[in-house]
């Protein structure tokens, strides 16, 4: 077994060495427990196990540590090989004997490292022997990553047993390897970063570390690498002046990178520049980065729009219009418009199922990061948590539904006037004044919005009806005696919370989940949807047609029917069908 290990070490790389050992002891022999009565099988299995572990150096809770893990861990707690702290004594004895027999630094480093982790025998000596042989292996391996791995493990073990003298030598060797990598014809930034990261965390690193980080910054053009190198310098900064200087460098990295890019890549770089500036807290940097990002316009992003259309028969269309055309008068027709087909985004149950089905089949969706951009071409939202991801999936499905239901609702609303005539403002005001939350002035305002729609001004109707949704939501919250008003705090004047907060309060008090999501996604869902109310309010939409107006009118009609249950000020009540 020892000769096989030494022969494998001559393969030049750790991967080739592992393959050499697998050729002598097939992977099939890794499975099962040690058989104490079969000496040869025990030796073969324990030998194979010793070199099948993954050895990693990771930063955990701000500290760099070495971790040895099996290459397979099952959900039932099983593993191949056994976890080091669960290794049977027979296996440890094989490792101990092999450590005396092998001659290669590859073999000695791994075996002494395992014996150190098992706390077998002279533990401190095992660590020192592992350190020395990892250092030697770093000289012998031909692959950059093998060299880097060996030195990183050696440094951690030297630190573990308090050998500061050896640790200092290893750190110098690590910097020497970084400089060799920087001088190489082939770019190997991964090697440089994997060596510089732990060095930057050392309390007493080599004096030339900062100069090496600067050299690496000059050597690599990628803004991602340069940004990470700057982050290492930030970790080492001792004074506020040094930190401010590094923050300025990080912002400049992304601004400079954006100058030579176009489209979404340019927008992404500028967004990162602003993020770095905000992290710094420096107003001058924030203003500079924000000004650069604000210059982005929708047409600069290079996005592609896809349109599609569908056709239905006249018979089908007339059947869809029937709830309105068959109504006795315009009052009944308006109620049919609002409720005949339910919320425009569909029911919550249907949306949830569609989102779950999409997540199962969309590989790209699970791998890629999604960034939502507003109508002004600036980034609005990127999910940060699993809850954000789920909300974005729901909003995406609801937006899909709106593509087909909004035109239908627009036709239905037009049909009200075509079939029953345009009611007078006085009649409409009287009708809307019957709502429990609608005083005469609000009813009159809603009436004028509808008349604009029916007399050929859907855009004017869209802009004027949108604020009424928040008005009705606020009136309903007040009718439920929910305390939501906020007094002045510092520079913020006293005010009611926004529409999203009002809707959340109503949902907590019993508002239908489907209609809650309908209003949220149409008006102001930060995770997607049409976001009409917010985009209109901030002036990002210059033109709006009948479909947008129709879905807003449906939201108004629904809220108009609500009110607290009689004798109960905690739950809204409505009839969701005419």
XYZ file of N, CA, C and O in Angstrom, residues 4-5 7-27 30 47-54 71 81 106 110 141 146:
152
model
N 2.280 1.929 -3.411
C 1.267 2.471 -4.317
C 1.066 3.971 -4.086
O 0.885 4.731 -5.023
N 1.061 4.385 -2.824
C 0.900 5.810 -2.496
C 2.065 6.616 -3.065
O 1.874 7.669 -3.684
N 4.021 5.802 -5.532
C 3.948 5.794 -6.987
C 2.921 6.812 -7.481
O 3.148 7.514 -8.470
N 1.782 6.920 -6.771
C 0.750 7.880 -7.150
C 1.264 9.311 -7.050
O 0.896 10.179 -7.848
N 2.137 9.575 -6.082
C 2.665 10.923 -5.879
C 3.461 11.421 -7.075
O 3.621 12.632 -7.267
N 3.968 10.503 -7.886
C 4.776 10.884 -9.052
C 3.914 11.329 -10.226
O 4.443 11.738 -11.266
N 2.597 11.269 -10.057
C 1.701 11.605 -11.166
C 1.712 13.089 -11.506
O 1.302 13.486 -12.587
N 2.157 13.926 -10.594
C 2.315 15.350 -10.887
C 1.200 16.236 -10.366
O 1.437 17.384 -10.007
N -0.034 15.730 -10.335
C -1.161 16.509 -9.813
C -1.930 15.645 -8.823
O -1.884 14.415 -8.887
N -2.671 16.293 -7.933
C -3.429 15.551 -6.935
C -4.530 14.717 -7.599
O -4.825 13.610 -7.147
N -5.128 15.250 -8.671
C -6.174 14.504 -9.368
C -5.599 13.245 -10.017
O -6.187 12.155 -9.921
N -4.436 13.373 -10.656
C -3.812 12.208 -11.277
C -3.378 11.198 -10.221
O -3.449 9.986 -10.437
N -2.934 11.694 -9.078
C -2.534 10.797 -7.990
C -3.736 10.007 -7.490
O -3.644 8.803 -7.225
N -4.877 10.670 -7.363
C -6.091 9.990 -6.923
C -6.509 8.924 -7.927
O -6.907 7.816 -7.555
N -6.393 9.235 -9.210
C -6.734 8.247 -10.231
C -5.800 7.040 -10.159
O -6.237 5.905 -10.370
N -4.533 7.287 -9.883
C -3.575 6.191 -9.776
C -3.945 5.257 -8.638
O -3.908 4.028 -8.786
N -4.336 5.813 -7.508
C -4.741 4.989 -6.367
C -6.044 4.246 -6.663
O -6.211 3.081 -6.270
N -6.966 4.907 -7.371
C -8.229 4.243 -7.713
C -7.996 3.061 -8.647
O -8.762 2.092 -8.640
N -6.946 3.154 -9.449
C -6.636 2.032 -10.335
C -6.153 0.824 -9.539
O -6.380 -0.332 -9.931
N -5.482 1.068 -8.419
C -4.989 -0.020 -7.571
C -6.071 -0.532 -6.627
O -6.187 -1.732 -6.385
N -6.874 0.413 -6.082
C -7.955 0.049 -5.151
C -9.239 0.666 -5.691
O -9.513 1.837 -5.460
N -10.030 -0.062 -6.464
C -11.232 0.488 -7.100
C -12.189 1.120 -6.087
O -12.253 0.718 -4.920
N -12.943 2.080 -6.575
C -13.866 2.818 -5.710
C -14.902 1.901 -5.084
O -15.392 2.163 -3.980
N -14.541 1.124 -1.530
C -14.732 2.167 -0.512
C -15.948 1.890 0.364
O -16.014 2.347 1.504
N -6.618 2.436 3.418
C -5.694 3.180 2.558
C -6.477 4.020 1.550
O -6.191 5.204 1.334
N -7.446 3.385 0.919
C -8.255 4.111 -0.063
C -9.003 5.269 0.596
O -9.082 6.378 0.042
N -9.548 5.029 1.782
C -10.278 6.079 2.481
C -9.385 7.290 2.768
O -9.816 8.436 2.640
N -8.163 7.043 3.162
C -7.271 8.123 3.583
C -7.122 9.193 2.506
O -7.020 10.394 2.809
N -7.144 8.774 1.238
C -6.903 9.717 0.159
C -8.177 10.071 -0.615
O -8.121 10.671 -1.682
N -9.306 9.681 -0.053
C -10.589 9.993 -0.693
C -11.296 11.180 -0.046
O -12.315 11.648 -0.557
N -10.773 11.682 1.078
C -11.388 12.839 1.737
C -11.149 14.117 0.944
O -10.144 14.264 0.234
N -12.089 15.046 1.083
C -11.888 16.401 0.562
C -11.280 17.245 1.676
O -11.841 17.328 2.771
N -16.249 12.343 0.689
C -16.673 12.767 -0.634
C -18.149 12.480 -0.880
O -18.739 12.997 -1.823
N -15.804 8.262 2.739
C -15.483 7.355 3.862
C -16.208 7.814 5.132
O -16.893 8.828 5.112
N 3.461 13.779 -0.506
C 2.021 13.657 -0.738
C 1.390 12.713 0.270
O 0.397 13.032 0.926
N -0.865 13.862 3.944
C -2.245 13.459 4.168
C -2.390 12.568 5.404
O -3.300 12.750 6.229
N 4.147 19.553 -6.732
C 2.995 19.535 -7.633
C 3.222 20.439 -8.834
O 3.879 21.474 -8.748
N -2.995 22.926 -6.900
C -2.422 21.977 -5.947
C -1.381 22.661 -5.072
O -1.309 22.418 -3.854
